[in-house]
Amino acid sequence: MGRKKLEIKRIESKSSRQVTFTKRRNGLIKKAKELSILCDVDVGLLIYSARGKLYSFSSSNNSLEEIVQRYYDVVEAEANESGAICEMGLDNSKIGAFLTINDLLDGVERHLEDPDQLSSTDFIHLEDQLATALLETRARKTHLMMAAVTELEEKEKLLTEENRLLQEKIPMEEEKIDEGIPELDTLPNQTPETLKFF
Amino acid sequence: MGRKKLEIKRIESKSSRQVTFTKRRNGLIKKAKELSILCDVDVGLLIYSARGKLYSFSSSNNSLEEIVQRYYDVVEAEANESGAICEMGLDNSKIGAFLTINDLLDGVERHLEDPDQLSSTDFIHLEDQLATALLETRARKTHLMMAAVTELEEKEKLLTEENRLLQEKIPMEEEKIDEGIPELDTLPNQTPETLKFF
DNA sequence: TGGACTATATATAATAC
DNA sequence: TGTATTATATATAGTCC
C-alpha cells in the first residue's frame, strides 16, 4: 500500500529500511492495540530494531510480563514440545496451537503399544509431552474460570440494574409485598470474598 | 477499513467479535511477518483468544522462546541500570507469591546453604514437599474459583427470580417502557459457555 | 460455521520540503 | 534527519451463501 507494490523481502537500502521500520512498527502496534480492544483479547508484541532496541506493546490489563508468563504457562519449553511431537510423528502445524487431547492420547498409545521397545529416553519425551499438555490444560482452565466469573459478574450488574429500574416502576402501596427474597441481601455485593485473593 | 468506519471499542456482538478476531488476527500476524522480513528485525507476537487459545508468531526460526528470553534480558539490563531490583535481591517472579510459600522457600534455602552435604535423597524429599505444596495450592485455587462461580450463579438465579416477580407487579401499560437494557438478552441464560467444559 | 465478495477505510511507498 | 502530502496498495466490515 503505497505508490508502488512492494515485494516482501529485505529492503536493501538502509535508509528506506529504517523509514519503513518506523512506519510499519507504529502501524503494527496500532493494529495490535485495536485487536485487543475490539475483540477483548490479550495481545503481546515484541519488536527489536536492528540495533537491538526493544519496542513492545501489551494489552492494557496485563503487563507484558504477565502475557509472556502466560506464554510459558501455555507452551512451556517449546523445545520439549516440538521434540516430543516430532518423536511421536505428529503434525508440525499444530505446534504453537494446542494439541487436541485425542492427538496426544493417540501418540501416547502408539508409544505404549510395544512397551518392551521403550527406552528411558522415550519416557523422558513422553513425560515432557504430558507435562506440557498438563500445563496447557491448567492454564486454559484457569483462564476459562476467570472468564466465567467475569461474565457472571457483568450479568449480575445488569440484572441488579434492571431490578432497580423495575423497583421504581412499582406503585408505592405494592412495594411492601416485595419481601419474598430476603436471601439476596445476605449475598456479597461485588466480587465474592473467595475470589479477592486472585 | 470496511463498509463502515468502526469505532475502536469492544465489539458487543459475540459472533462479529469472533469474526473480526479471526480476520484481524490473521492480518496482524501477516503484518508482523512482513515487518520482520522487510526490515530484517526480530518480532514476536502473542495473541490469546477469549477462550485462552494461543496464537503466536515469531520471526526467529527457533521460537518465541528466544524472543521472549531476549525480552527478559532487555528488561533485566534496564533494571540493572537503575539498580533498584538488584539491590533487593528479588526477582519479579516471587513478588505476589503467597506468604506461606515464603516459609517454604526459607526452608529450601536453609537446605541449600550447604549444598555439598545434600544427598540425592534430600532432594527427593524436597521435591516431595514442594510437589505437595503445589498440589494443595492448586486444589485450593480450583475450589475457591468453583465456589465463586457457584455463588455467582446462585445470586443470578435469585436476581432473575426477583426480577420476574417485580415484572409481574408492573401495571400493563407501563411495561413497554422496560426496554432499556437490551444487552441482557445477549448474555447466556445459565452456565456461561466457557464453563460447560468442566 | 466458514468461505467468497465488494465497498470502503486505512496503511504506507514515494515524494516533496 | 523529520514531517507532511498524496497516490496507491492493502485490510477489512458488512454481506451473501
XYZ file of N, CA and C in Angstrom, chain A residues 1 6-11 17 20-21 24-25 28 31-35 37-50 52 54 56 64-65 67-72 74-78 96-98 134 138 140-149 151-156 158-163 165-167 169-171 174-175 177-178 181 183-184 187-190 192-195 197-198, chain B residues 1 6-11 17 20-21 24-25 28 31-35 37-56 62-65 67-72 74-75 92 98 134 138 140-142 144-149 151-156 158-163 165-167 169-171 174-175 177-178 181 183-184 187-190 192-195 197-198:
588
model
N 0.846 -1.195 0.000
C 0.000 0.000 0.000
C 0.873 1.234 0.000
N 5.077 -3.327 -3.090
C 6.389 -3.645 -2.531
C 6.532 -5.149 -2.363
N 7.574 -5.682 -2.939
C 7.842 -7.098 -2.746
C 8.214 -7.332 -1.277
N 7.764 -8.438 -0.733
C 8.090 -8.713 0.660
C 9.426 -9.438 0.746
N 10.466 -8.659 0.753
C 11.802 -9.195 1.018
C 12.623 -8.066 1.630
N 13.706 -8.422 2.232
C 14.523 -7.436 2.916
C 14.774 -6.220 2.034
N 14.492 -5.031 2.576
C 14.750 -3.796 1.843
C 16.249 -3.530 1.853
N 14.945 1.235 4.650
C 14.605 0.165 5.585
C 14.267 0.771 6.945
N 10.867 2.608 6.661
C 9.783 1.626 6.637
C 9.607 0.983 8.006
N 10.728 0.726 8.684
C 10.648 0.127 10.015
C 9.823 1.001 10.951
N 6.009 1.011 9.742
C 5.298 -0.256 9.937
C 5.277 -0.684 11.397
N 6.309 -0.329 12.123
C 6.317 -0.649 13.550
C 5.144 0.044 14.231
N 1.910 -1.575 13.163
C 1.711 -2.892 13.771
C 1.238 -2.746 15.217
N -2.304 -1.672 15.285
C -3.238 -2.755 14.972
C -3.340 -3.775 16.109
N -2.227 -3.988 16.767
C -2.254 -4.903 17.911
C -3.186 -4.347 18.985
N -3.078 -3.033 19.196
C -3.924 -2.389 20.197
C -5.392 -2.513 19.803
N -5.669 -2.239 18.534
C -7.053 -2.321 18.060
C -7.617 -3.729 18.237
N -6.815 -4.704 17.876
C -7.279 -6.093 18.018
C -7.636 -6.395 19.466
N -8.516 -4.396 21.811
C -9.696 -3.673 22.278
C -10.965 -4.200 21.615
N -10.935 -4.274 20.297
C -12.126 -4.695 19.551
C -12.598 -6.077 19.986
N -11.651 -6.973 20.137
C -12.028 -8.363 20.376
C -11.843 -8.782 21.830
N -11.417 -7.827 22.651
C -11.322 -8.098 24.081
C -10.425 -9.301 24.356
N -9.256 -9.286 23.756
C -8.318 -10.386 23.964
C -6.966 -9.820 24.392
N -6.136 -10.687 24.915
C -4.805 -10.270 25.338
C -3.821 -10.413 24.191
N -3.059 -9.363 23.994
C -2.075 -9.360 22.916
C -0.746 -8.838 23.450
N 0.316 -9.500 23.096
C 1.654 -9.023 23.429
C 2.486 -8.961 22.168
N 3.255 -7.890 22.039
C 4.038 -7.705 20.819
C 5.439 -7.246 21.188
N 6.429 -7.919 20.625
C 7.827 -7.584 20.894
C 8.522 -7.307 19.574
N 9.129 -6.147 19.453
C 9.864 -5.816 18.231
C 11.250 -5.313 18.619
N 12.261 -5.915 18.045
C 13.623 -5.461 18.293
C 14.173 -4.824 17.030
N 14.612 -3.583 17.148
C 15.212 -2.933 15.992
C 16.524 -3.621 15.668
N 17.059 -3.282 14.504
C 18.310 -3.903 14.088
C 19.402 -3.678 15.129
N 18.921 -3.507 18.244
C 18.609 -4.185 19.498
C 17.676 -3.454 20.434
N 14.313 -2.385 22.040
C 13.029 -3.082 22.165
C 11.853 -2.122 22.066
N 7.722 -2.496 22.398
C 6.765 -3.535 22.761
C 5.382 -2.969 23.002
N 3.243 -6.811 29.978
C 3.881 -7.734 29.054
C 4.441 -8.938 29.796
N 4.886 -8.695 31.024
C 5.423 -9.808 31.807
C 4.373 -10.889 31.979
N 1.759 -11.469 30.135
C 1.429 -12.110 28.866
C 2.520 -13.091 28.473
N 3.742 -12.672 28.723
C 4.866 -13.550 28.417
C 4.866 -14.754 29.342
N 4.540 -14.494 30.597
C 4.483 -15.592 31.556
C 3.410 -16.590 31.159
N 2.313 -16.032 30.663
C 1.222 -16.897 30.232
C 1.685 -17.754 29.064
N 2.542 -17.161 28.263
C 3.118 -17.940 27.168
C 3.827 -19.164 27.711
N 4.606 -18.945 28.769
C 5.297 -20.088 29.366
C 4.310 -21.081 29.950
N 1.395 -21.712 28.966
C 0.677 -22.452 27.936
C 1.589 -23.399 27.181
N 2.731 -22.897 26.800
C 3.559 -23.672 25.880
C 4.691 -24.420 26.571
N 5.064 -23.947 27.765
C 6.234 -24.485 28.454
C 7.418 -24.370 27.516
N 8.378 -25.198 27.638
C 9.522 -25.110 26.741
C 9.160 -25.686 25.391
N 9.204 -24.834 24.375
C 8.796 -25.311 23.058
C 9.773 -26.351 22.540
N 2.428 -24.697 18.584
C 2.019 -23.312 18.742
C 0.531 -23.212 18.974
N -0.213 -24.124 18.404
C -1.617 -24.220 18.767
C -1.705 -25.342 19.793
N -2.877 -25.629 20.238
C -2.987 -26.699 21.204
C -3.199 -28.033 20.514
N -0.392 -30.940 30.369
C -0.947 -30.592 31.678
C -0.902 -29.087 31.899
N -4.082 -26.694 32.312
C -4.254 -25.936 33.542
C -4.397 -24.451 33.247
N -5.422 -23.042 30.538
C -6.709 -22.732 29.913
C -7.850 -22.861 30.908
N -7.735 -23.817 31.804
C -8.768 -23.965 32.822
C -8.878 -22.691 33.654
N -7.740 -22.253 34.156
C -7.740 -21.053 34.987
C -8.318 -19.879 34.226
N -7.883 -19.750 32.969
C -8.369 -18.624 32.177
C -9.881 -18.695 31.990
N -10.375 -19.882 31.664
C -11.813 -20.018 31.421
C -12.617 -19.746 32.675
N -12.089 -20.201 33.803
C -12.825 -19.973 35.050
C -12.885 -18.495 35.375
N -11.757 -17.827 35.202
C -11.759 -16.400 35.461
C -12.715 -15.681 34.515
N -12.735 -16.127 33.271
C -13.637 -15.522 32.290
C -15.084 -15.725 32.703
N -15.374 -16.928 33.210
C -16.739 -17.224 33.634
C -17.153 -16.316 34.782
N -16.236 -16.123 35.711
C -16.543 -15.258 36.852
C -16.817 -13.839 36.372
N -17.822 -12.868 33.501
C -19.082 -12.835 32.773
C -20.271 -12.802 33.725
N -20.195 -13.641 34.756
C -21.289 -13.689 35.729
C -21.402 -12.368 36.483
N -20.262 -11.784 36.768
C -20.303 -10.505 37.486
C -20.960 -9.424 36.658
N -20.655 -9.432 35.371
C -21.277 -8.444 34.489
C -22.780 -8.644 34.431
N -23.131 -9.907 34.311
C -24.546 -10.252 34.255
C -25.260 -9.799 35.519
N -24.585 -10.019 36.632
C -25.174 -9.620 37.907
C -25.428 -8.124 37.941
N -25.943 -6.140 35.438
C -27.079 -5.805 34.577
C -28.399 -6.164 35.238
N -28.448 -7.351 35.841
C -29.676 -7.787 36.497
C -30.038 -6.849 37.643
N -29.030 -6.486 38.402
C -29.277 -5.600 39.538
C -29.817 -4.264 39.069
N -29.234 -3.783 37.997
C -29.676 -2.501 37.459
C -31.112 -2.591 36.951
N -31.388 -3.665 36.225
C -32.744 -3.845 35.720
C -33.722 -3.927 36.876
N -33.264 -4.653 37.880
C -34.031 -4.794 39.100
C -34.414 -3.444 39.693
N -34.474 -0.571 38.219
C -35.399 0.144 37.347
C -36.815 -0.366 37.533
N -36.947 -1.685 37.656
C -38.273 -2.270 37.832
C -38.880 -1.811 39.155
N -38.033 -1.789 40.180
C -38.493 -1.341 41.504
C -39.165 0.025 41.407
N -40.699 1.343 39.126
C -41.974 1.402 38.415
C -43.143 0.883 39.234
N -42.811 0.210 40.343
C -43.873 -0.375 41.138
C -44.544 0.695 41.986
N -45.848 0.744 41.911
C -46.595 1.708 42.743
C -46.250 1.494 44.207
N -47.745 -1.190 46.715
C -47.499 -2.611 46.499
C -46.102 -3.041 46.917
N -45.303 -2.067 47.180
C -43.889 -2.357 47.383
C -43.630 -3.258 48.582
N -45.078 -5.780 49.496
C -45.204 -7.205 49.184
C -43.840 -7.834 48.904
N -42.974 -6.995 48.419
C -41.679 -7.498 47.957
C -40.729 -7.822 49.108
N -37.788 -12.438 49.002
C -36.461 -12.968 48.671
C -35.381 -12.333 49.539
N -32.937 -13.623 51.078
C -31.572 -14.157 50.982
C -30.648 -13.258 50.177
N -31.246 -12.555 49.263
C -30.428 -11.764 48.364
C -29.515 -10.801 49.116
N -26.145 -11.945 50.386
C -25.052 -12.233 49.461
C -24.159 -11.009 49.286
N -22.892 -11.257 49.019
C -21.965 -10.120 48.858
C -22.352 -9.276 47.662
N -21.955 -8.032 47.694
C -22.383 -7.109 46.659
C -21.572 -7.205 45.378
N -20.299 -7.435 45.525
C -19.481 -7.436 44.314
C -18.734 -8.765 44.152
N -17.077 -11.977 44.921
C -17.183 -12.827 46.108
C -15.875 -12.815 46.893
N -16.032 -12.890 48.182
C -14.862 -12.871 49.062
C -13.818 -13.899 48.635
N -14.345 -15.015 48.220
C -13.453 -16.119 47.865
C -12.531 -15.817 46.705
N -12.881 -14.797 45.933
C -12.071 -14.542 44.741
C -11.124 -13.366 44.896
N -8.745 -12.969 46.404
C -7.384 -13.433 46.536
C -6.604 -13.376 45.246
N -7.294 -13.574 44.120
C -6.595 -13.744 42.860
C -6.297 -12.434 42.155
N -11.401 -0.055 8.187
C -11.412 -0.226 6.740
C -12.380 -1.332 6.385
N -15.270 1.824 11.840
C -15.539 1.089 13.076
C -14.904 1.807 14.252
N -15.711 2.099 15.236
C -15.168 2.697 16.448
C -14.265 1.678 17.139
N -13.171 2.132 17.692
C -12.286 1.205 18.383
C -12.741 1.039 19.822
N -13.659 0.124 19.996
C -14.068 -0.286 21.338
C -14.592 -1.698 21.252
N -14.675 -2.349 22.361
C -15.088 -3.754 22.374
C -16.337 -3.971 21.541
N -16.259 -4.925 20.618
C -17.415 -5.268 19.792
C -18.393 -6.062 20.648
N -17.600 -10.282 16.988
C -16.312 -10.157 17.665
C -15.406 -11.315 17.252
N -14.322 -10.832 13.551
C -13.299 -9.785 13.483
C -11.990 -10.271 14.078
N -12.104 -11.035 15.156
C -10.883 -11.562 15.782
C -10.095 -12.406 14.784
N -8.672 -10.013 11.876
C -7.613 -9.109 12.304
C -6.418 -9.867 12.862
N -6.663 -10.995 13.477
C -5.550 -11.787 13.978
C -4.659 -12.206 12.814
N -2.844 -9.182 11.497
C -1.763 -8.745 12.382
C -0.546 -9.654 12.242
N 1.194 -8.903 9.025
C 1.973 -7.672 9.072
C 3.223 -7.817 9.937
N 3.107 -8.574 10.973
C 4.285 -8.819 11.811
C 5.360 -9.524 10.995
N 4.904 -10.497 10.221
C 5.828 -11.232 9.372
C 6.475 -10.298 8.353
N 5.662 -9.464 7.716
C 6.196 -8.533 6.719
C 7.231 -7.602 7.333
N 6.893 -7.067 8.492
C 7.833 -6.157 9.147
C 9.170 -6.842 9.395
N 10.500 -9.313 7.856
C 11.240 -9.592 6.622
C 11.759 -8.304 5.984
N 10.849 -7.364 5.788
C 11.221 -6.121 5.111
C 12.367 -5.417 5.818
N 12.282 -5.353 7.123
C 13.231 -4.541 7.877
C 14.292 -5.392 8.572
N 14.194 -6.675 8.374
C 15.215 -7.561 8.901
C 15.380 -7.400 10.418
N 14.256 -7.460 11.099
C 14.289 -7.337 12.556
C 13.554 -8.522 13.180
N 13.752 -8.692 14.474
C 13.071 -9.765 15.189
C 11.738 -9.274 15.744
N 10.724 -10.070 15.531
C 9.392 -9.719 16.011
C 8.762 -10.937 16.671
N 8.144 -10.706 17.796
C 7.397 -11.770 18.465
C 5.995 -11.280 18.759
N 5.026 -12.139 18.540
C 3.635 -11.727 18.720
C 2.877 -12.823 19.458
N 2.175 -12.426 20.497
C 1.385 -13.374 21.290
C -0.060 -12.917 21.309
N -0.966 -13.769 20.891
C -2.383 -13.426 20.936
C -3.132 -14.558 21.625
N -3.894 -14.213 22.634
C -4.708 -15.215 23.320
C -6.163 -14.960 23.016
N -6.833 -15.933 22.463
C -8.266 -15.769 22.217
C -8.990 -15.659 23.551
N -10.240 -15.265 23.470
C -11.018 -15.108 24.700
C -11.055 -16.420 25.483
N -10.966 -17.520 24.761
C -11.037 -18.806 25.453
C -9.662 -19.340 25.806
N -8.654 -18.517 25.608
C -7.339 -18.885 26.101
C -6.446 -19.591 25.114
N -6.913 -19.739 23.897
C -6.049 -20.388 22.915
C -4.977 -19.411 22.458
N -3.782 -19.939 22.336
C -2.665 -19.079 21.967
C -2.420 -19.107 20.472
N -2.333 -17.933 19.879
C -1.860 -17.791 18.513
C -0.582 -16.972 18.587
N 0.432 -17.434 17.932
C 1.676 -16.683 18.065
C 2.436 -16.631 16.762
N 13.938 -20.164 15.528
C 13.832 -21.056 16.670
C 12.437 -21.045 17.266
N 12.097 -19.971 17.901
C 10.778 -19.911 18.510
C 10.597 -18.584 19.202
N 9.418 -18.431 19.690
C 9.142 -17.262 20.510
C 10.019 -17.264 21.748
N 10.322 -18.450 22.161
C 11.153 -18.612 23.359
C 12.342 -17.651 23.343
N 12.842 -14.983 21.519
C 12.468 -13.573 21.522
C 12.004 -13.144 22.895
N 11.279 -14.036 23.535
C 10.791 -13.736 24.865
C 11.962 -13.674 25.855
N 12.885 -14.564 25.670
C 14.058 -14.569 26.541
C 14.829 -13.267 26.394
N 14.880 -12.810 25.146
C 15.565 -11.562 24.883
C 14.861 -10.423 25.604
N 13.553 -10.536 25.663
C 12.793 -9.519 26.397
C 13.245 -9.451 27.841
N 13.380 -10.615 28.449
C 13.831 -10.634 29.840
C 15.234 -10.059 29.956
N 16.576 -7.790 28.097
C 16.499 -6.334 27.989
C 15.968 -5.725 29.282
N 14.889 -6.292 29.766
C 14.274 -5.750 30.973
C 15.233 -5.830 32.153
N 11.287 -10.792 39.941
C 9.866 -10.475 39.807
C 8.940 -11.646 40.068
N 2.354 -16.311 47.402
C 1.681 -16.437 48.691
C 2.680 -16.378 49.835
N 2.456 -27.657 46.022
C 1.862 -27.270 44.739
C 0.470 -27.847 44.587
N -2.935 -25.700 44.305
C -3.767 -25.822 43.108
C -5.183 -26.223 43.474
N -6.719 -25.733 46.227
C -7.436 -24.628 46.884
C -7.850 -23.581 45.868
N -6.970 -23.328 44.921
C -7.318 -22.358 43.871
C -8.580 -22.802 43.137
N -8.550 -24.052 42.669
C -9.697 -24.562 41.916
C -10.962 -24.509 42.750
N -11.704 -22.582 45.308
C -12.175 -21.217 45.523
C -12.825 -20.648 44.268
N -12.233 -20.954 43.120
C -12.803 -20.426 41.887
C -14.153 -21.047 41.600
N -14.256 -22.350 41.802
C -15.542 -23.008 41.576
C -16.581 -22.473 42.548
N -16.143 -22.249 43.784
C -17.068 -21.719 44.785
C -17.583 -20.352 44.359
N -16.686 -19.561 43.839
C -17.077 -18.227 43.401
C -18.098 -18.312 42.277
N -17.860 -19.212 41.356
C -18.783 -19.362 40.228
C -20.147 -19.810 40.727
N -21.440 -19.415 43.627
C -22.053 -18.319 44.370
C -22.689 -17.316 43.414
N -21.946 -16.975 42.385
C -22.463 -16.004 41.422
C -23.670 -16.556 40.681
N -23.644 -17.829 40.399
C -24.781 -18.423 39.692
C -26.036 -18.398 40.552
N -25.847 -18.693 41.837
C -26.999 -18.646 42.743
C -27.559 -17.244 42.823
N -26.651 -16.326 42.939
C -27.041 -14.925 43.013
C -27.826 -14.536 41.770
N -27.345 -15.011 40.660
C -28.017 -14.702 39.404
C -29.428 -15.259 39.389
N -31.357 -15.873 41.912
C -32.197 -15.085 42.810
C -32.583 -13.759 42.171
N -31.607 -13.109 41.576
C -31.876 -11.819 40.949
C -32.893 -11.968 39.825
N -32.719 -13.021 39.045
C -33.639 -13.242 37.932
C -35.050 -13.474 38.449
N -35.145 -14.270 39.522
C -36.460 -14.553 40.099
C -37.088 -13.279 40.639
N -36.319 -12.527 41.372
C -36.834 -11.276 41.914
C -37.289 -10.378 40.781
N -36.490 -10.353 39.765
C -36.784 -9.584 38.575
C -38.152 -9.953 38.004
N -40.623 -11.430 39.507
C -41.691 -11.020 40.423
C -41.991 -9.547 40.265
N -40.941 -8.767 40.153
C -41.128 -7.329 40.001
C -41.870 -7.024 38.707
N -41.496 -7.735 37.668
C -42.161 -7.561 36.372
C -43.669 -7.696 36.527
N -45.534 -7.129 38.900
C -46.203 -6.067 39.650
C -46.393 -4.800 38.847
N -45.710 -4.735 37.741
C -45.800 -3.517 36.952
C -47.085 -3.515 36.150
N -47.850 -2.459 36.283
C -49.099 -2.358 35.501
C -48.794 -2.497 34.017
N -47.398 0.165 31.615
C -46.062 0.717 31.811
C -44.981 -0.239 31.330
N -45.395 -1.442 31.073
C -44.408 -2.473 30.807
C -43.550 -2.176 29.585
N -42.181 0.380 28.671
C -41.038 1.257 28.939
C -39.771 0.440 29.150
N -39.979 -0.743 29.634
C -38.837 -1.569 30.023
C -38.106 -2.169 28.828
N -32.557 -2.134 28.726
C -31.372 -2.951 28.973
C -31.329 -4.130 28.007
N -28.934 -5.377 26.361
C -27.752 -6.242 26.396
C -28.008 -7.538 27.144
N -28.931 -7.462 28.081
C -29.171 -8.625 28.917
C -29.505 -9.851 28.084
N -26.707 -12.067 26.805
C -25.920 -12.893 27.710
C -26.534 -14.278 27.809
N -25.697 -15.268 28.047
C -26.210 -16.633 28.133
C -27.163 -16.780 29.312
N -28.040 -17.750 29.207
C -29.075 -17.879 30.220
C -28.614 -18.556 31.493
N -27.777 -19.542 31.337
C -27.362 -20.238 32.549
C -25.842 -20.240 32.673
N -22.218 -20.039 31.890
C -21.539 -19.463 30.730
C -20.936 -20.559 29.859
N -20.948 -20.280 28.560
C -20.394 -21.227 27.587
C -19.004 -21.681 28.004
N -18.258 -20.745 28.541
C -16.873 -21.015 28.881
C -16.713 -22.067 29.960
N -17.764 -22.337 30.683
C -17.599 -23.262 31.805
C -18.199 -24.638 31.543
N -17.366 -26.850 29.926
C -16.304 -27.819 29.778
C -16.099 -28.640 31.041
N -16.346 -28.033 32.190
C -15.948 -28.683 33.439
C -17.042 -29.556 34.033
